[in-house]
mmCIF file of C-alpha atoms in Angstrom:
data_model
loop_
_atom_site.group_PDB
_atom_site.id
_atom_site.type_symbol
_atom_site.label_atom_id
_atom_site.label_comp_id
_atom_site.label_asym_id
_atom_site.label_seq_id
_atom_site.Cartn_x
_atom_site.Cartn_y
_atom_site.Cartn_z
ATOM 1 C CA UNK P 1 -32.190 -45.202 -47.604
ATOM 2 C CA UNK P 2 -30.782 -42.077 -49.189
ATOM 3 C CA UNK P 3 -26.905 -41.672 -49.115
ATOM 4 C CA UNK P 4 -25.634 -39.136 -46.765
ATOM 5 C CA UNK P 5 -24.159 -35.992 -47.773
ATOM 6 C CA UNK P 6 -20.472 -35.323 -46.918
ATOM 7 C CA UNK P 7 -19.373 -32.442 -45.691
ATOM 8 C CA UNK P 8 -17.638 -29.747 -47.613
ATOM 9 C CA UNK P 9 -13.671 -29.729 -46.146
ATOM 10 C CA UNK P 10 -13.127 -27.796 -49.059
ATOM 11 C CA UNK P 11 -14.841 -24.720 -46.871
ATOM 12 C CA UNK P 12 -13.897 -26.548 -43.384
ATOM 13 C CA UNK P 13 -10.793 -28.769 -43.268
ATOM 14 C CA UNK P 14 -7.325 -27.014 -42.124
ATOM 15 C CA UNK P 15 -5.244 -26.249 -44.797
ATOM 16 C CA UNK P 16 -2.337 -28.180 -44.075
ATOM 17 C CA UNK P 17 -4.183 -31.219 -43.492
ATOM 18 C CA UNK P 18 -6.018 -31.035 -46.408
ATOM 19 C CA UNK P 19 -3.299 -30.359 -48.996
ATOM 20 C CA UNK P 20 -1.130 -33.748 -46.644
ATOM 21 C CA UNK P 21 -4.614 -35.890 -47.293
ATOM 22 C CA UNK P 22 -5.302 -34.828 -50.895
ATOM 23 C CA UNK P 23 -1.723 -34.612 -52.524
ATOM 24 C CA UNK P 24 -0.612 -38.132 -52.656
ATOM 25 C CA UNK P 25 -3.328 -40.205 -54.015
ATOM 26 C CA UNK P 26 -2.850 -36.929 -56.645
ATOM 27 C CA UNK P 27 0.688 -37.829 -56.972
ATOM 28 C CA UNK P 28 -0.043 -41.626 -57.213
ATOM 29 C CA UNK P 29 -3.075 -41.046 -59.868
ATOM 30 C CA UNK P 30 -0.146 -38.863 -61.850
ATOM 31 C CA UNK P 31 2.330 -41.457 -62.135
ATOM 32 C CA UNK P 32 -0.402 -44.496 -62.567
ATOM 33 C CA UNK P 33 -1.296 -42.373 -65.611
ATOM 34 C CA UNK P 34 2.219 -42.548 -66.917
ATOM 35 C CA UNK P 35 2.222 -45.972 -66.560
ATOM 36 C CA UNK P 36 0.324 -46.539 -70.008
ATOM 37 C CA UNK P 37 2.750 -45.500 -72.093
ATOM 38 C CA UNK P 38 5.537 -47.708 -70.438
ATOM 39 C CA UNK P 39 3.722 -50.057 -70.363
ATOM 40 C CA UNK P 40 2.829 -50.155 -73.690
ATOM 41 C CA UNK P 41 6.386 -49.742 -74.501
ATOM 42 C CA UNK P 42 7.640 -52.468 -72.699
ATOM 43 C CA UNK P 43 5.759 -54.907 -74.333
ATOM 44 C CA UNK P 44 5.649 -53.114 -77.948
ATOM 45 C CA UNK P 45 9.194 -53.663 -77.826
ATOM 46 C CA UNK P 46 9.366 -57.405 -77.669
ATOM 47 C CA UNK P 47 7.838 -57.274 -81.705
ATOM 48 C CA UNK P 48 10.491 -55.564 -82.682
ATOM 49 C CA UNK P 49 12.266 -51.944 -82.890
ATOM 50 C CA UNK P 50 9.818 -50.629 -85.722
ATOM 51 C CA UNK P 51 6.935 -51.319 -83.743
ATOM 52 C CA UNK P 52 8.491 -49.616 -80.826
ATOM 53 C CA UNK P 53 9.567 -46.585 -82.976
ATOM 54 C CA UNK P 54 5.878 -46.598 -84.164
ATOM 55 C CA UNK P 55 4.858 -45.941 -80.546
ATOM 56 C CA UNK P 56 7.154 -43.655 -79.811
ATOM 57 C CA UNK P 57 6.101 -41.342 -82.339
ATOM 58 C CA UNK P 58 2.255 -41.195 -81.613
ATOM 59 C CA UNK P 59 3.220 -40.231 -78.163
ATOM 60 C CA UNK P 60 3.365 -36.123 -79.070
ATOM 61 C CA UNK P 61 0.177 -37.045 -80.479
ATOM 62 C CA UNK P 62 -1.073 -38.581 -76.959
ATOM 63 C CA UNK P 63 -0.073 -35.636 -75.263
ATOM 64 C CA UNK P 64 -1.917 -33.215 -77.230
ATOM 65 C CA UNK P 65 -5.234 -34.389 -76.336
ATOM 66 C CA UNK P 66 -4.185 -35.227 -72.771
ATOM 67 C CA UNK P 67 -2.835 -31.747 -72.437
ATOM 68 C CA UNK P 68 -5.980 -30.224 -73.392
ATOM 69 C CA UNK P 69 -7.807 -32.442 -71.263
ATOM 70 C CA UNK P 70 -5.962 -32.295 -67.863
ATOM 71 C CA UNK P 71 -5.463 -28.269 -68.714
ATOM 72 C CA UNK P 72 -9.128 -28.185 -69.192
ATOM 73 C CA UNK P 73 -9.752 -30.458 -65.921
ATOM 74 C CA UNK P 74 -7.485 -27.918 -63.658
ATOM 75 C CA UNK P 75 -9.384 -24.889 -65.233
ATOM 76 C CA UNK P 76 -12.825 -26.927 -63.895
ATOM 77 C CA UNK P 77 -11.130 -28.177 -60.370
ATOM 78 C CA UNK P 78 -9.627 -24.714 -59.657
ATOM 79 C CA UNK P 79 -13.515 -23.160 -60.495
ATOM 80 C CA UNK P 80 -15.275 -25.868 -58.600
ATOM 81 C CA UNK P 81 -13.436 -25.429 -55.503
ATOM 82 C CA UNK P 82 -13.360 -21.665 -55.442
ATOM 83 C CA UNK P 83 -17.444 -22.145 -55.685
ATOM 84 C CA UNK P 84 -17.696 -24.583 -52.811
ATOM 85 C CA UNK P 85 -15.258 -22.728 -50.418
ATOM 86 C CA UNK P 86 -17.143 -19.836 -51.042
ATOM 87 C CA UNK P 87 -20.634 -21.904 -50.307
ATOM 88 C CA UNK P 88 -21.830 -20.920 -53.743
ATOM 89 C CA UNK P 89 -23.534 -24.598 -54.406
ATOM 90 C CA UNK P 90 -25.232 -23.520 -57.680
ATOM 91 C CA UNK P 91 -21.824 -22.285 -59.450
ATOM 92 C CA UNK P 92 -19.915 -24.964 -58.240
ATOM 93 C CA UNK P 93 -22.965 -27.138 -59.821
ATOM 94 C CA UNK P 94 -22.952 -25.055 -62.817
ATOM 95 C CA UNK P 95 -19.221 -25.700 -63.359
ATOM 96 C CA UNK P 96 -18.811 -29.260 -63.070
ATOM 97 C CA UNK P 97 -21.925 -29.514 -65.871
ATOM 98 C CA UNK P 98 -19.536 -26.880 -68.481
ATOM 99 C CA UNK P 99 -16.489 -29.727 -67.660
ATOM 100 C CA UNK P 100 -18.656 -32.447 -69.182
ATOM 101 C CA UNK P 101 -19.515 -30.301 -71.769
ATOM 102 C CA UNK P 102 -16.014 -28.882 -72.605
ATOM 103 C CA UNK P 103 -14.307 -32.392 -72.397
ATOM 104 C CA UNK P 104 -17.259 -33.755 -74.712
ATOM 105 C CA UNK P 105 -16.381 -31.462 -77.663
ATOM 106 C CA UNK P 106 -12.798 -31.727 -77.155
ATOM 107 C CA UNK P 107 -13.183 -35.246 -77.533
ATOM 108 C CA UNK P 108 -15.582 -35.090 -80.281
ATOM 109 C CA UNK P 109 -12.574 -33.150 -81.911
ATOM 110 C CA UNK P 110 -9.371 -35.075 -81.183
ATOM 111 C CA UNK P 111 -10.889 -38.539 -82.312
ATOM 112 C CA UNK P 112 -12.390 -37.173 -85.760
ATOM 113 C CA UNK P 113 -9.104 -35.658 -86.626
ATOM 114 C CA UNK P 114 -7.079 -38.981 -85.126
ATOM 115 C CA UNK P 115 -9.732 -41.101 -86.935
ATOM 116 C CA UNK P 116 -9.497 -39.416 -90.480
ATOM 117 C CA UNK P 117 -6.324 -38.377 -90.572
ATOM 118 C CA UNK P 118 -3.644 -40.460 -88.940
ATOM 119 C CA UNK P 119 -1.421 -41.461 -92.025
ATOM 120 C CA UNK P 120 -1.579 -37.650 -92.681
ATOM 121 C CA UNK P 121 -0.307 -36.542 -89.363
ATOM 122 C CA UNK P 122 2.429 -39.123 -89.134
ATOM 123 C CA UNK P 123 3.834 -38.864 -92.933
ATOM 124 C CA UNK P 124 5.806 -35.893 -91.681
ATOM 125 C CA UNK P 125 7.486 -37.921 -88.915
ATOM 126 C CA UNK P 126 8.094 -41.205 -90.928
ATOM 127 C CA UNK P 127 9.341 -42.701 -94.397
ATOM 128 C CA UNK P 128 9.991 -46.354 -93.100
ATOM 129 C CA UNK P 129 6.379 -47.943 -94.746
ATOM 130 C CA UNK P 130 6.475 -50.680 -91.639
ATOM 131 C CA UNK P 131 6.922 -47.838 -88.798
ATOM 132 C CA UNK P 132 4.681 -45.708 -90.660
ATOM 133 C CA UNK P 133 1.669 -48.699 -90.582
ATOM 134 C CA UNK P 134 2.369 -49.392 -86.827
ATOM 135 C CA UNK P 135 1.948 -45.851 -86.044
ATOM 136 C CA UNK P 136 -1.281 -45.073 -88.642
ATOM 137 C CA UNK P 137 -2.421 -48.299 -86.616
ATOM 138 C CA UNK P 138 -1.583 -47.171 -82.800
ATOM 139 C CA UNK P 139 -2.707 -43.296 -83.341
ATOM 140 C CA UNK P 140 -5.962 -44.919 -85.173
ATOM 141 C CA UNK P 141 -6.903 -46.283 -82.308
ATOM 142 C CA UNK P 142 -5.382 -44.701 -79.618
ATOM 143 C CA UNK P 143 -6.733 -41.065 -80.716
ATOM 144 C CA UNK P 144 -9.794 -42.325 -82.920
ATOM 145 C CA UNK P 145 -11.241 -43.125 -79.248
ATOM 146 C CA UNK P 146 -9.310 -40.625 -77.064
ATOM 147 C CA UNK P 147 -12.401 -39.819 -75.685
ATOM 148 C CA UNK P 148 -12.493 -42.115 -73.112
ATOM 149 C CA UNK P 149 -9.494 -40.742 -71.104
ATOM 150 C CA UNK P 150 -10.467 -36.988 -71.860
ATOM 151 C CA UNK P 151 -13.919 -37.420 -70.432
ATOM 152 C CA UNK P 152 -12.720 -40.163 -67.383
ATOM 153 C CA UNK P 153 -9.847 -37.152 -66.789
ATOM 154 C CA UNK P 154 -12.549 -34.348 -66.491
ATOM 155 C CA UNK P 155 -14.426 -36.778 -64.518
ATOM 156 C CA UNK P 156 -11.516 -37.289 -61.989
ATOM 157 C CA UNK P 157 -10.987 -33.300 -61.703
ATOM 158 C CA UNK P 158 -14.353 -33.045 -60.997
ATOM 159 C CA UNK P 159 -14.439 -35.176 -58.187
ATOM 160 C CA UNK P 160 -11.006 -34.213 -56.634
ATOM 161 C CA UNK P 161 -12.637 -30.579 -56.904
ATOM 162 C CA UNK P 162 -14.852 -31.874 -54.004
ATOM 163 C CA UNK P 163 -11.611 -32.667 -51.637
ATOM 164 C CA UNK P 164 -11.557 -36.518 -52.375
ATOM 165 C CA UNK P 165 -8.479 -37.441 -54.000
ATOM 166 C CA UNK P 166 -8.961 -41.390 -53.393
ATOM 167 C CA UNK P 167 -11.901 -41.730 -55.986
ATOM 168 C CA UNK P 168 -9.830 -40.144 -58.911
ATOM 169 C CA UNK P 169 -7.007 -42.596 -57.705
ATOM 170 C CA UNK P 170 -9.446 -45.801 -58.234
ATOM 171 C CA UNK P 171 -10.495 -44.512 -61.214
ATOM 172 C CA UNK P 172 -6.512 -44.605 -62.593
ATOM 173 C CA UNK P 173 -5.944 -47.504 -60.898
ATOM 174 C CA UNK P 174 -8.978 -49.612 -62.640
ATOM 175 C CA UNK P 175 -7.606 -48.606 -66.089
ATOM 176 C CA UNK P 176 -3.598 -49.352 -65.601
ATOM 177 C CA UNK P 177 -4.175 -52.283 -64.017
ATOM 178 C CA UNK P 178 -6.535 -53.582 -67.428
ATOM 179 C CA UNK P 179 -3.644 -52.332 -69.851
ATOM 180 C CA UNK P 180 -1.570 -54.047 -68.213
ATOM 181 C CA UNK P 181 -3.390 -57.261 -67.721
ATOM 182 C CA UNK P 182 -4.395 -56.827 -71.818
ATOM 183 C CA UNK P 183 -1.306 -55.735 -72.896
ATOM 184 C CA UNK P 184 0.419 -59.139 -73.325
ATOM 185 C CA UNK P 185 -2.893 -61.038 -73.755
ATOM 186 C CA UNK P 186 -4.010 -59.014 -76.714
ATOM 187 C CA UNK P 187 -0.556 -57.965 -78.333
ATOM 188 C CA UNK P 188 0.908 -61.953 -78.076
ATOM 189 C CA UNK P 189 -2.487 -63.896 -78.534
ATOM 190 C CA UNK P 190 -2.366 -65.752 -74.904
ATOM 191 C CA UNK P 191 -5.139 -67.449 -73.943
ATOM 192 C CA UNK P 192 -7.276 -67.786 -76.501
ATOM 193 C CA UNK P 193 -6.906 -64.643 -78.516
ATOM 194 C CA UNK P 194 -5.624 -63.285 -81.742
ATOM 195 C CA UNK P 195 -2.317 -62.200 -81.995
ATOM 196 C CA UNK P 196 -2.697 -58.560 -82.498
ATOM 197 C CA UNK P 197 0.513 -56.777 -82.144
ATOM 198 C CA UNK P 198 0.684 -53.213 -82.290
ATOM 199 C CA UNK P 199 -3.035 -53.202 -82.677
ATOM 200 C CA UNK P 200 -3.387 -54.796 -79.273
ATOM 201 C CA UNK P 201 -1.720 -52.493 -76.892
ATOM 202 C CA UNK P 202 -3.789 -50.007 -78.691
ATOM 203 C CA UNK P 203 -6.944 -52.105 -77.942
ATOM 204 C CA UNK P 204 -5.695 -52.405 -74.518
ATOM 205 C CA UNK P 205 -4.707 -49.012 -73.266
ATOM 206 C CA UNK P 206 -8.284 -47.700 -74.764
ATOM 207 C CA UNK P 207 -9.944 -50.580 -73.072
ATOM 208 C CA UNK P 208 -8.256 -49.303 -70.026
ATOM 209 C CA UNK P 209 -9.749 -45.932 -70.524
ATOM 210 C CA UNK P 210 -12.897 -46.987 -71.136
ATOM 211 C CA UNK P 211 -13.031 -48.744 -67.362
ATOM 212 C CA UNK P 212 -11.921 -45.234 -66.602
ATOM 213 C CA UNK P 213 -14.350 -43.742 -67.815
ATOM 214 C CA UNK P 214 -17.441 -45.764 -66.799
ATOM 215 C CA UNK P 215 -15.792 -45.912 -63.281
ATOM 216 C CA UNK P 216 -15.437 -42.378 -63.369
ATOM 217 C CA UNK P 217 -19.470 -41.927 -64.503
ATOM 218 C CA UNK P 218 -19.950 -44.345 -61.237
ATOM 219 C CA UNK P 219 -18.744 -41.913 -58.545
ATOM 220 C CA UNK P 220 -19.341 -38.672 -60.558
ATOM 221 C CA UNK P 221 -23.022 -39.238 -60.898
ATOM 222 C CA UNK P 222 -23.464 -40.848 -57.226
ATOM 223 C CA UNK P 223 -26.282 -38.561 -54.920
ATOM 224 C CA UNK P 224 -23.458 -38.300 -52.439
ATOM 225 C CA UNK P 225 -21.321 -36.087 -54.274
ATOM 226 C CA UNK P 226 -20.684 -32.235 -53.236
ATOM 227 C CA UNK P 227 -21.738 -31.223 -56.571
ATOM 228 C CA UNK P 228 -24.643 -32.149 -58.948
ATOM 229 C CA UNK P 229 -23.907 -33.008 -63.125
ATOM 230 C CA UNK P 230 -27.059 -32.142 -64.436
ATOM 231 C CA UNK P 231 -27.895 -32.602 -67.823
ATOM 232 C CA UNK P 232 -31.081 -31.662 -67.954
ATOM 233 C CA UNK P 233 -32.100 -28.574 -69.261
ATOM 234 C CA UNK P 234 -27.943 -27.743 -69.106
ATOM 235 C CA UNK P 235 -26.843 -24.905 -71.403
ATOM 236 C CA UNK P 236 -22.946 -23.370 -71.672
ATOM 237 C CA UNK P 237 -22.422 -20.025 -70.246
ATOM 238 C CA UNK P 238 -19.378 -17.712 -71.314
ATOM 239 C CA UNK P 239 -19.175 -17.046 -68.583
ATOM 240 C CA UNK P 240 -18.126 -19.808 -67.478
ATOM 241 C CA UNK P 241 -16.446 -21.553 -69.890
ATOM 242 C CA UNK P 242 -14.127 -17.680 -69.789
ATOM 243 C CA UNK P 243 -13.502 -18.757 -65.936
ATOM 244 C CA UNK P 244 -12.751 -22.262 -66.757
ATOM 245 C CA UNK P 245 -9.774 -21.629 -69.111
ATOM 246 C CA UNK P 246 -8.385 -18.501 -67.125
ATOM 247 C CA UNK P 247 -7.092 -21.026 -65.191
ATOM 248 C CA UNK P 248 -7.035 -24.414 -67.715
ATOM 249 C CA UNK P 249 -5.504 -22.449 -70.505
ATOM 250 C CA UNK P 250 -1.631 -21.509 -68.905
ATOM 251 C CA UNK P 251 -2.365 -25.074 -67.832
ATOM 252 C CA UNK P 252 -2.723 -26.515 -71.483
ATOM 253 C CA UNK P 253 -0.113 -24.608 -73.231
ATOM 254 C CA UNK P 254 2.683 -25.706 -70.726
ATOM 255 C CA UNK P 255 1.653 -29.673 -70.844
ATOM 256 C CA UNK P 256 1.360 -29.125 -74.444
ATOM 257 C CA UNK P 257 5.381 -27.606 -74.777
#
């Protein structure tokens, strides 16, 4: 049997209850997102100062590509919702298709440049050889495969587009709660497995992402959804992509400062 097709409370719902039932599991997604880093940082800290240092610095780094991607995201929500409140199905289809696209090259970008040139990016920042590997190490990793979390974001501001805010929350939620499971287990060597330091709260935080992500595929691509990804015969329009970043650009410049 065929899943049912909710009904659009974007177009229908009062406004004041639907900015009471869609703003906290926003609010709770926000700070379960913060939660990496201190995570991270809590147990980084236990090797020793350097390593924590190390961390420390790749954060700007972090932020970059999660500015770009949550700007990006808001620029697709905002356009998404517009589309369905105005009962323009196609558009609103249209748009969440450009958001995979947009968060795909963005990606693609970030984790060549993190890949290649991490030692590079860091030298600047660094002279102490021991912080300097940590960091090389964390950013490595951490931005090398940044696009999990840039695509699993997109995917989240997709589906709160729609009015459901509790979706994007499990997706968060499935990814903190791996990093921190990981975090000790992979950084200490408990239960089994290598002691991997600095390395392994990298490992674990883009683990976490990755659970994200394929979460985030789960519900995104499910035939009860108010809008349709197609990939299929997709092709980027202007636009678009000009409507997207009316809105995402202010967006990415201000996470970005």
């Amino acid at each position: 049997m065929s899943e049912q097709i909710h009904e659009n409370k974007m177009g229908t719902m009062p406004v004041g209850k639907l900015i009471a039932t869609m703003s906290w599991p926003a609010i709770l997604s926000m700070l379960i997102q913060a939660l990496y880093n201190i995570v991270d940082s809590i147990f980084v800290s236990r090797i020793s100062e350097n390593a924590l240092t190390a961390v420390s610095l790749v954060y700007p780094f972090q932020m970059l590509f999660t500015s770009v991607a949550v700007g990006t995201g808001v620029g697709v929500n905002s356009l998404i919702a517009r589309r369905l409140g105005e009962q323009r199905q196609a558009e609103a289809d249209s748009a969440a298709a450009t958001g995979q696209f947009l968060a795909l090259v963005s990606a693609v970008a970030f984790m060549l440049i993190y890949a290649i040139f991490p030692r590079q990016l860091l030298s600047s920042f660094a002279d102490n050889e021991e912080i300097l590997n940590y960091a090389t190490t964390y950013l490595q990793l951490c931005g090398g495969l940044c696009g999990f979390v840039v695509i699993a974001t997109m995917a989240e501001k997709t589906i709160q587009a729609t009015g459901d805010t509790i979706r994007p929350m499990m997706i968060q939620l499935a990814g903190a709660i791996f990093n921190i499971i990981f975090d000790p287990i992979l950084i200490f060597g408990y239960f089994g497995f290598p002691a991997m330091g600095v390395a392994g709260a990298a490992i674990a935080t883009v683990g976490g992402q990755l659970i994200s992500m394929i979460l985030g595929f789960v519900f995104l691509f499910r035939r009860s959804n108010l809008v349709t990804v197609r990939v299929k015969g997709f092709r980027p329009q202007r636009t678009v992509i000009a409507d997207v970043y009316r809105v995402g650009l202010p967006s990415i410049v201000m996470q970005a400062i």
